[in-house]
XYZ file of C-alpha atoms in Angstrom:
625
model
C -106.780 36.602 -18.839
C -103.729 38.700 -19.167
C -101.028 37.404 -16.602
C -102.538 34.104 -15.722
C -102.472 32.196 -18.982
C -101.264 28.549 -18.973
C -99.061 27.733 -22.067
C -99.245 24.120 -23.085
C -97.358 22.382 -25.881
C -98.586 19.600 -28.157
C -96.808 16.788 -26.028
C -99.055 14.878 -23.738
C -96.077 13.679 -21.391
C -93.342 15.561 -19.772
C -90.288 13.813 -18.078
C -88.675 14.706 -14.803
C -85.181 15.428 -16.414
C -83.438 15.496 -13.086
C -80.031 13.520 -12.909
C -80.240 9.714 -12.488
C -79.978 8.909 -8.846
C -77.391 6.078 -9.351
C -74.242 7.076 -7.373
C -71.914 4.559 -5.867
C -68.404 4.014 -4.492
C -66.661 1.204 -6.175
C -63.393 -0.556 -6.218
C -62.427 1.571 -9.192
C -63.535 4.806 -7.647
C -66.828 6.898 -7.457
C -69.413 6.274 -10.024
C -72.251 8.693 -11.020
C -74.780 7.966 -13.747
C -74.896 11.033 -16.268
C -78.279 10.198 -17.728
C -81.622 12.086 -16.975
C -84.634 10.825 -15.148
C -87.439 9.549 -17.471
C -90.311 9.385 -14.932
C -93.143 11.818 -15.908
C -92.884 14.910 -14.024
C -96.503 14.901 -12.939
C -95.833 11.538 -10.975
C -94.558 11.979 -7.524
C -91.010 10.125 -6.950
C -87.986 10.416 -4.722
C -85.599 8.111 -6.932
C -84.888 9.331 -10.333
C -84.468 6.642 -12.939
C -82.844 6.791 -16.248
C -83.489 4.847 -19.390
C -80.836 2.107 -18.582
C -82.124 -1.162 -17.169
C -78.755 -2.874 -16.478
C -75.969 -2.148 -13.944
C -73.413 0.138 -15.799
C -70.639 -0.231 -13.272
C -67.212 -1.940 -14.431
C -66.181 -5.281 -13.080
C -63.960 -4.675 -10.087
C -61.183 -6.778 -11.533
C -58.321 -4.287 -12.388
C -57.567 -5.482 -15.877
C -61.227 -6.012 -16.833
C -63.297 -3.492 -18.749
C -66.573 -5.443 -19.039
C -69.745 -4.270 -17.204
C -71.523 -5.951 -14.263
C -73.636 -8.780 -15.172
C -76.630 -7.626 -13.180
C -79.893 -6.655 -14.997
C -80.641 -4.223 -12.218
C -79.765 -0.562 -12.952
C -79.627 0.206 -9.274
C -77.767 -2.984 -8.230
C -75.233 -0.748 -6.635
C -77.540 0.433 -4.002
C -77.862 -3.024 -2.542
C -75.759 -4.144 0.349
C -72.442 -5.981 0.050
C -72.458 -5.742 -3.853
C -69.654 -6.678 -6.121
C -70.058 -5.896 -9.658
C -68.417 -8.877 -11.339
C -68.937 -9.368 -15.208
C -69.327 -13.184 -14.614
C -66.372 -14.143 -16.710
C -63.074 -15.713 -15.623
C -60.008 -13.534 -15.591
C -56.274 -13.643 -16.064
C -54.445 -13.457 -12.806
C -52.555 -10.051 -12.901
C -49.790 -11.180 -10.398
C -46.216 -12.646 -11.120
C -45.308 -16.007 -10.127
C -44.392 -16.175 -6.608
C -42.428 -19.375 -6.445
C -38.884 -19.048 -5.138
C -36.276 -18.392 -7.677
C -36.136 -16.736 -11.085
C -38.647 -17.919 -13.747
C -36.608 -17.351 -16.706
C -32.988 -16.414 -17.577
C -31.890 -16.574 -21.127
C -28.621 -18.357 -21.247
C -27.887 -18.622 -24.892
C -24.869 -16.295 -25.780
C -26.860 -14.769 -28.635
C -29.417 -13.513 -26.205
C -27.035 -11.574 -24.083
C -27.645 -7.770 -24.597
C -24.537 -5.774 -25.813
C -24.383 -2.106 -25.881
C -21.548 0.521 -26.294
C -21.044 2.458 -23.044
C -18.808 5.291 -22.104
C -16.342 5.010 -19.045
C -15.480 8.441 -17.478
C -12.829 9.114 -14.894
C -10.698 12.034 -13.878
C -8.244 11.165 -16.846
C -10.811 11.262 -19.503
C -13.157 8.627 -21.176
C -13.220 5.674 -23.466
C -15.777 3.291 -24.953
C -16.454 -0.182 -23.752
C -18.897 -3.066 -24.589
C -21.483 -3.575 -21.668
C -23.062 -6.925 -21.394
C -26.548 -7.412 -19.767
C -28.241 -10.680 -18.702
C -31.837 -11.177 -19.841
C -34.005 -12.428 -17.040
C -37.619 -11.977 -15.775
C -40.305 -13.211 -13.484
C -43.121 -14.657 -15.510
C -46.768 -13.755 -15.032
C -49.344 -16.145 -13.210
C -50.995 -18.517 -15.598
C -53.919 -19.446 -13.410
C -57.365 -18.077 -14.362
C -59.380 -16.293 -11.553
C -62.868 -17.965 -11.394
C -66.071 -15.966 -12.307
C -67.271 -13.736 -9.385
C -64.028 -14.143 -7.469
C -61.312 -11.667 -6.671
C -58.422 -14.360 -6.693
C -57.842 -18.017 -7.483
C -57.059 -20.562 -4.862
C -53.456 -21.509 -4.193
C -50.124 -19.632 -5.081
C -49.171 -17.818 -8.089
C -47.267 -19.869 -10.581
C -46.190 -19.424 -14.170
C -47.043 -22.895 -15.084
C -49.329 -25.724 -14.028
C -47.935 -29.329 -14.557
C -50.220 -32.091 -15.525
C -51.029 -34.326 -12.672
C -48.462 -37.199 -12.686
C -49.951 -40.646 -12.915
C -47.609 -43.336 -11.792
C -46.972 -46.401 -13.884
C -44.761 -49.525 -13.859
C -41.676 -47.281 -14.946
C -41.924 -45.087 -11.784
C -39.352 -45.618 -9.113
C -40.257 -46.874 -5.655
C -39.317 -43.713 -3.749
C -42.277 -42.966 -1.596
C -43.647 -40.377 -3.940
C -40.469 -38.345 -3.987
C -40.381 -38.340 -7.931
C -44.054 -37.140 -7.984
C -43.072 -34.039 -5.870
C -40.237 -33.424 -8.173
C -42.265 -33.930 -11.367
C -44.925 -31.452 -10.198
C -42.386 -28.765 -9.400
C -42.042 -25.816 -11.885
C -38.363 -25.211 -12.952
C -36.859 -22.025 -11.430
C -33.396 -20.644 -11.576
C -31.277 -19.871 -8.596
C -31.896 -16.126 -7.389
C -28.263 -15.662 -6.101
C -26.181 -12.989 -8.009
C -22.464 -12.919 -8.567
C -21.194 -10.331 -6.069
C -18.944 -8.761 -8.642
C -20.984 -8.622 -11.996
C -24.530 -9.080 -10.447
C -25.393 -11.866 -13.117
C -27.769 -14.465 -11.562
C -26.804 -18.153 -11.106
C -28.132 -20.171 -14.112
C -28.446 -23.383 -12.003
C -31.801 -24.636 -10.709
C -33.104 -23.117 -7.494
C -31.943 -24.727 -4.286
C -29.282 -26.555 -6.023
C -26.845 -25.869 -3.251
C -28.947 -27.518 -0.583
C -30.023 -30.386 -2.607
C -26.856 -31.033 -4.454
C -24.182 -29.074 -2.495
C -23.012 -27.436 -5.653
C -21.463 -23.940 -6.189
C -23.257 -21.286 -8.087
C -22.461 -20.938 -11.858
C -23.200 -18.257 -14.470
C -21.785 -16.783 -17.700
C -20.604 -13.537 -15.822
C -20.637 -10.071 -17.151
C -19.117 -6.485 -16.520
C -17.922 -6.119 -12.853
C -20.296 -3.378 -12.088
C -20.056 -3.976 -8.251
C -16.311 -3.492 -7.904
C -13.876 -0.638 -7.641
C -10.023 -0.701 -8.296
C -7.541 -0.847 -5.499
C -3.727 -0.926 -5.610
C -0.591 -0.101 -3.739
C -0.171 2.914 -5.837
C -2.616 5.881 -6.054
C -2.575 5.889 -9.727
C -1.792 3.120 -12.276
C -2.407 1.738 -15.772
C -4.633 -1.328 -16.380
C -5.245 -2.615 -19.891
C -3.968 0.581 -21.348
C -6.126 2.879 -19.360
C -5.113 5.387 -16.775
C -6.945 4.827 -13.613
C -6.865 5.729 -9.919
C -7.887 3.970 -6.712
C -11.826 3.874 -6.444
C -12.583 3.993 -10.139
C -15.300 1.405 -11.116
C -14.522 -1.876 -12.674
C -17.447 -1.538 -15.194
C -15.270 -2.115 -18.307
C -13.719 -5.399 -17.032
C -15.362 -8.712 -17.436
C -15.701 -10.983 -14.475
C -14.499 -14.070 -16.169
C -11.539 -12.322 -18.021
C -9.964 -10.316 -15.272
C -7.564 -12.979 -13.970
C -6.851 -14.336 -17.536
C -5.349 -10.868 -18.603
C -2.985 -10.395 -15.690
C -1.497 -13.783 -15.174
C 0.004 -14.720 -11.940
C -1.656 -12.492 -9.336
C -3.212 -11.969 -6.027
C -6.541 -10.474 -5.040
C -7.276 -7.931 -2.370
C -10.333 -8.468 0.063
C -11.491 -7.133 3.414
C -9.812 -8.943 6.241
C -12.097 -11.389 7.927
C -10.433 -11.489 11.182
C -7.557 -9.094 11.806
C -6.830 -10.766 15.283
C -6.214 -13.991 13.539
C -4.038 -12.573 10.847
C -1.940 -10.868 13.435
C -0.993 -14.199 14.985
C 0.094 -15.705 11.790
C 3.879 -16.191 11.005
C 4.874 -13.258 8.888
C 1.035 -12.537 8.678
C 0.355 -15.114 5.951
C -0.857 -18.602 5.129
C 0.760 -20.313 2.149
C -1.724 -20.518 -0.829
C -4.445 -18.720 1.136
C -3.602 -15.137 2.237
C -1.317 -12.476 3.468
C -2.291 -9.804 5.704
C -1.768 -6.150 4.556
C -0.327 -3.854 7.260
C -0.770 -0.767 5.248
C -4.036 1.131 5.042
C -4.989 1.138 1.413
C -8.202 2.470 -0.284
C -11.031 2.237 -0.721
C -12.050 2.428 2.967
C -8.493 2.687 4.290
C -9.598 2.291 7.888
C -10.848 -1.218 7.112
C -7.977 -3.847 7.285
C -7.394 -5.883 4.156
C -5.592 -9.111 3.006
C -4.031 -10.208 -0.149
C -5.972 -13.604 -1.090
C -5.166 -16.183 -3.547
C -7.241 -16.639 -6.813
C -8.728 -19.724 -5.297
C -9.939 -18.035 -2.053
C -11.305 -15.191 -3.974
C -13.685 -17.461 -6.002
C -14.551 -19.438 -2.909
C -15.688 -16.310 -1.224
C -18.058 -15.472 -4.164
C -19.550 -19.008 -3.860
C -19.501 -19.140 -7.641
C -17.575 -21.712 -9.655
C -14.177 -20.545 -10.820
C -14.691 -19.887 -14.551
C -11.117 -20.295 -15.487
C -9.609 -23.477 -17.075
C -7.771 -26.050 -15.096
C -4.375 -24.829 -16.501
C -5.056 -21.362 -15.527
C -6.202 -22.390 -11.941
C -2.906 -24.459 -11.641
C -0.781 -21.384 -12.841
C -2.818 -18.992 -10.606
C -1.643 -20.916 -7.433
C 1.917 -19.858 -7.871
C 3.755 -17.005 -6.474
C 3.435 -13.693 -8.245
C 7.054 -12.543 -7.766
C 9.128 -12.141 -10.927
C 12.708 -12.583 -11.798
C 14.240 -9.225 -12.337
C 16.269 -10.064 -15.355
C 15.587 -7.571 -18.229
C 15.248 -10.437 -20.826
C 11.958 -11.255 -18.925
C 10.769 -7.558 -19.018
C 11.568 -6.283 -22.663
C 9.955 -7.509 -25.882
C 12.537 -9.354 -28.155
C 12.048 -9.065 -31.902
C 8.638 -7.845 -31.452
C 7.640 -10.727 -29.277
C 6.526 -10.629 -25.679
C 9.151 -11.539 -23.191
C 8.939 -14.979 -21.455
C 8.067 -14.199 -17.832
C 9.819 -16.181 -15.244
C 7.800 -16.378 -11.907
C 8.736 -17.931 -8.629
C 8.054 -21.613 -8.497
C 6.564 -21.724 -5.044
C 3.087 -21.507 -3.939
C 1.634 -17.986 -3.410
C 2.306 -16.569 0.136
C 4.978 -19.096 0.757
C 7.555 -18.913 3.496
C 10.836 -17.443 2.301
C 13.501 -19.836 1.255
C 16.914 -19.533 2.490
C 18.996 -17.727 -0.092
C 22.133 -19.629 1.055
C 20.731 -22.905 0.445
C 20.621 -24.987 -2.794
C 17.687 -24.142 -5.064
C 14.890 -26.952 -5.179
C 16.044 -29.631 -7.545
C 19.406 -27.849 -7.921
C 17.689 -25.668 -10.741
C 17.737 -21.903 -11.132
C 18.473 -19.738 -8.010
C 16.915 -18.496 -4.760
C 16.714 -14.636 -4.671
C 17.789 -12.780 -1.463
C 14.099 -12.323 -0.440
C 13.494 -15.977 -0.581
C 11.970 -16.765 -3.971
C 12.955 -19.625 -6.250
C 13.248 -18.997 -10.032
C 14.155 -21.813 -12.536
C 16.017 -19.493 -14.791
C 19.589 -18.200 -14.856
C 20.360 -15.856 -11.925
C 20.516 -12.353 -13.321
C 23.242 -11.457 -10.831
C 25.663 -13.534 -13.053
C 24.895 -11.542 -16.129
C 23.793 -8.063 -15.232
C 27.261 -6.693 -14.909
C 29.569 -6.199 -11.977
C 29.685 -3.295 -9.658
C 32.119 -0.973 -7.710
C 29.905 0.062 -4.800
C 31.463 3.085 -3.119
C 29.907 4.096 0.303
C 30.613 7.647 1.087
C 29.528 8.070 4.934
C 29.219 11.207 7.143
C 31.256 10.606 10.336
C 30.721 13.973 11.877
C 30.187 14.544 15.497
C 26.421 14.478 15.219
C 26.861 10.707 14.034
C 27.534 9.936 17.776
C 23.740 10.572 18.552
C 22.028 7.637 20.293
C 18.562 8.233 18.681
C 19.326 5.431 16.203
C 21.408 2.397 17.088
C 22.552 -0.842 15.576
C 19.874 -3.536 15.746
C 22.626 -6.236 16.206
C 20.450 -8.867 14.429
C 23.653 -10.743 13.312
C 26.091 -12.287 15.843
C 28.887 -10.451 13.917
C 27.313 -7.049 14.408
C 26.734 -7.383 18.288
C 30.179 -5.952 18.817
C 28.855 -2.609 17.742
C 27.106 -2.146 20.988
C 30.281 -1.684 22.904
C 31.819 1.384 21.147
C 29.276 2.187 18.260
C 25.974 2.308 19.863
C 24.853 5.293 17.966
C 23.990 6.608 14.530
C 27.461 5.626 12.906
C 27.072 2.121 14.392
C 23.710 1.770 12.739
C 25.252 2.779 9.408
C 28.005 0.237 9.812
C 25.475 -2.520 10.355
C 23.572 -1.419 7.422
C 26.763 -1.527 5.162
C 27.560 -4.854 6.584
C 23.986 -6.123 5.798
C 24.019 -4.708 2.258
C 27.404 -6.463 1.444
C 25.943 -9.701 2.844
C 22.714 -9.459 1.033
C 24.579 -8.554 -2.318
C 26.968 -11.307 -1.765
C 24.299 -13.984 -1.100
C 22.354 -12.742 -4.186
C 25.031 -14.140 -6.471
C 25.649 -17.389 -4.663
C 22.956 -19.569 -6.249
C 23.358 -19.836 -10.012
C 22.948 -22.407 -12.718
C 23.113 -26.176 -11.688
C 26.638 -27.264 -10.916
C 28.129 -23.829 -11.323
C 29.456 -21.025 -9.020
C 29.393 -17.511 -9.957
C 32.624 -15.652 -10.019
C 31.728 -12.540 -7.851
C 33.483 -9.652 -9.336
C 31.677 -7.075 -7.316
C 34.098 -4.797 -5.334
C 33.516 -2.193 -2.650
C 35.101 0.790 -1.010
C 34.213 2.795 1.980
C 34.996 6.497 2.645
C 34.348 8.498 5.777
C 34.244 12.155 5.677
C 34.182 14.988 8.242
C 36.513 17.988 7.459
C 38.556 15.680 5.419
C 37.861 12.350 3.782
C 39.330 9.200 4.963
C 39.334 5.793 3.006
C 38.573 2.921 5.365
C 38.915 0.274 2.640
C 39.072 0.259 -1.155
C 38.640 -2.112 -4.022
C 37.803 -4.862 -1.653
C 35.778 -8.098 -2.540
C 32.674 -8.867 -0.812
C 33.929 -12.245 0.478
C 35.023 -11.294 3.952
C 32.479 -8.969 5.530
C 33.948 -9.627 8.982
C 37.212 -8.159 7.972
C 35.445 -5.268 6.539
C 33.356 -4.641 9.590
C 36.505 -4.762 11.758
C 38.080 -1.885 9.688
C 34.768 0.286 10.146
C 34.833 -0.187 13.773
C 38.139 1.493 14.087
C 36.630 4.772 13.197
C 34.419 7.004 15.512
C 32.364 10.126 14.864
C 34.170 13.443 14.832
C 34.351 16.767 13.128
C 32.084 18.397 10.564
C 30.264 17.134 7.368
C 32.002 18.561 4.255
C 30.169 16.787 1.411
C 32.681 17.982 -1.132
C 35.539 16.131 0.509
C 33.603 12.946 0.398
C 32.665 13.322 -3.371
C 36.293 14.275 -4.269
C 37.758 11.111 -2.585
C 35.082 9.028 -4.303
C 36.159 10.397 -7.640
C 39.845 9.479 -6.866
C 38.927 5.964 -5.898
C 36.658 5.449 -8.955
C 39.362 6.552 -11.282
C 42.090 4.532 -9.420
C 40.244 1.312 -10.006
C 38.423 2.148 -13.242
C 37.098 -0.981 -15.024
C 34.888 -0.489 -18.095
C 33.118 -3.806 -17.158
C 31.947 -2.483 -13.851
C 29.169 -0.076 -13.029
C 30.032 2.512 -10.439
C 27.492 3.087 -7.707
C 28.034 5.713 -4.924
C 25.865 5.406 -1.822
C 26.213 8.826 -0.055
C 24.796 9.100 3.584
C 24.645 11.971 5.987
C 22.685 13.116 9.043
C 23.093 16.789 8.495
C 22.702 19.482 5.819
C 25.473 21.040 3.881
C 25.693 22.797 0.548
C 25.636 20.476 -2.512
C 29.063 19.836 -3.897
C 27.800 20.809 -7.385
C 31.154 21.442 -9.216
C 32.845 18.317 -7.785
C 29.957 16.085 -8.615
C 29.225 17.431 -12.092
C 32.881 16.916 -12.991
C 32.823 13.306 -11.758
C 29.486 12.570 -13.600
C 30.786 14.197 -16.837
C 33.980 12.147 -16.725
C 32.258 8.830 -16.199
C 29.689 9.769 -18.875
C 32.433 10.381 -21.364
C 33.655 6.968 -20.823
C 30.290 5.399 -21.435
C 30.146 4.219 -17.774
C 27.689 6.452 -16.155
C 27.666 7.019 -12.386
C 24.746 5.940 -10.333
C 24.243 7.958 -7.135
C 21.933 7.156 -4.026
C 21.744 9.682 -1.369
C 20.497 9.047 2.121
C 19.334 11.372 4.785
C 19.657 9.446 8.088
C 18.521 11.069 11.318
C 16.054 10.592 14.175
C 15.325 14.339 14.440
C 13.967 14.988 10.964
C 10.815 16.581 12.352
C 12.482 19.702 13.628
C 14.806 20.107 10.479
C 12.193 19.560 7.655
C 14.503 21.421 5.225
C 17.232 18.902 5.661
C 17.882 16.561 2.700
C 17.501 19.314 0.095
C 21.057 19.155 -0.792
C 20.996 15.368 -1.024
C 18.066 15.542 -3.249
C 19.855 18.081 -5.535
C 22.796 15.755 -5.650
C 20.672 12.943 -7.004
C 18.970 15.330 -9.454
C 22.453 16.367 -10.778
C 23.719 12.892 -11.172
C 20.427 11.939 -13.076
C 21.230 14.562 -15.814
C 24.102 12.577 -16.886
C 22.335 9.181 -17.199
C 21.431 7.718 -20.621
C 17.599 7.975 -21.231
C 15.623 4.826 -20.749
C 11.912 3.811 -20.877
C 12.646 0.790 -18.618
C 11.251 1.759 -15.162
C 13.213 -0.933 -13.421
C 16.541 0.193 -14.684
C 19.094 1.639 -12.300
C 18.590 5.165 -11.415
C 19.794 7.884 -9.119
C 17.523 8.830 -6.253
C 17.278 10.324 -2.768
C 15.654 8.702 0.354
C 15.025 9.641 3.868
C 15.744 7.104 6.490
C 14.022 7.878 9.726
C 15.448 5.093 11.836
C 17.768 2.207 11.663
C 15.260 -0.244 10.390
C 14.543 2.007 7.315
C 18.211 2.528 6.720
C 18.673 -1.164 6.425
C 15.560 -1.656 4.110
C 16.843 1.132 1.752
C 20.271 -0.458 1.670
C 19.013 -3.976 0.797
C 16.336 -3.042 -1.762
C 19.014 -3.149 -4.479
C 19.279 -6.858 -4.195
C 15.425 -7.574 -3.860
C 13.595 -9.508 -6.611
C 11.009 -7.621 -8.567
C 7.193 -8.115 -7.993
C 4.997 -5.763 -10.050
C 2.377 -3.964 -7.985
C -0.719 -4.908 -9.981
C -4.021 -3.146 -9.622
C -7.007 -5.349 -8.548
C -10.591 -5.067 -8.327
C -12.552 -5.724 -5.181
C -16.265 -5.418 -4.120
C -17.347 -1.914 -3.256
């Protein structure tokens, strides 16, 4: 009948076709069977079953892709079901024993690559070395139908030791040792981050230091007394990284040296005599970068490596050399190459951070000389062959020099007399002149074995106000007490006419001209006056024409500098003018003209005596970040 017909196909069976009812939450996520139900549609059913008979869900072990071993498709609907495949599995974890499983120690296995070093001055290429190390995977199999194996994760299982007649009678200690897996120490060098290559726990069991081959000093930064410096041909600044320097080559390349490290106990350092311990450390009073607020020490090469807890990688000869003081003899023959060969350096023979020796005493073993700052050198005293000087002091004696803001320190019994009538700026200058002459004289006493230097230095002193007065002229340095007596007969008065002092100095230098002597003027004032340009240029040109250039040191000496910040400009100008007439030199340690400001009597004495100081290079050094 129309509208009520039943349409039948030729098939005798029709399937449900609904999605299979298998849905489950597993260790690897949600699972949903994508097959269709094969139950005849005319049969009443609540669970739709597909054609699969077995459990299709993956084994729960992360690295396994095999199917569950169950032959029941709806196995997942049972309670507390795990879908293990029935096979054993490789443990996916790493060895958990203490230490590092593998470190490749052969030099050929060290990874080398070219890297770029960049700082504010530019860039350059260097070789970066990397240590090869790894923690090995666990070698134990996970038993069938288990998530993990018993015991800890290890990269190797030793065969069970069976004792025989060759085994020692040590209550089984050798059995424990035999069953141990070898692991390297897990301590890194604090400078290059290379792992120690000794067995794990070597320090506790054998009380031994760490050891490694060392690499680039990635964990360090440069520090120095100077903000900018040169190291191994590269321009650097404080705070630059030490990446391009090799840990085991740093000290070798710089010779005698000191390291810098953070002070362990500033209170203890402050109680030390002169702030130092011989052969160990010297406290740094200045605030230097990086981290200038944190106090630092100079430390010896030995202490530096002791603090790393790693073996010193340098040879015995190097270690012995590094124990010695790093002060150098100032003689030019130790600084300049000769016939294309590097100069033979001459270092102080004493231990690093030693107490200063008495410059007036005989040198140890009667060999060499003692410098004025207490260092012993086994070479010839450069004071005997660097030429002789005519040192001309030109000192302002104007009325302002009577100010009591700076006074003589009277550290010498001879200078205590200054307190009575010269307890003022001029008295402080007289004391500084006295100290300078004593220092210069003593620097020339100790010479070669059995010989005494013939001291041919001479000195003159000119005081100027409205006019210039000669206190003494062409005097030897031998009788400082007599020279002090002559100074003390003059008191402050008048104004500070710079040109009068320079004119009188020119007369004195011409009067006692000696081509074998170097003329040095030390010009001091506590006030400003226009620079005597014409007088000074005339003097400098005259001496330059003779081949004996003049060296001029100018000093501003006043305790009230803060309120007269422009003072010193004329003195700086005078030093600049004199510099124009000097021969050009690439030797940074050569004599030069310069201006300095002395804020007090201590600084004044320091400036006066620096001429006689022995040279110590301010070498840059690397320290931990």
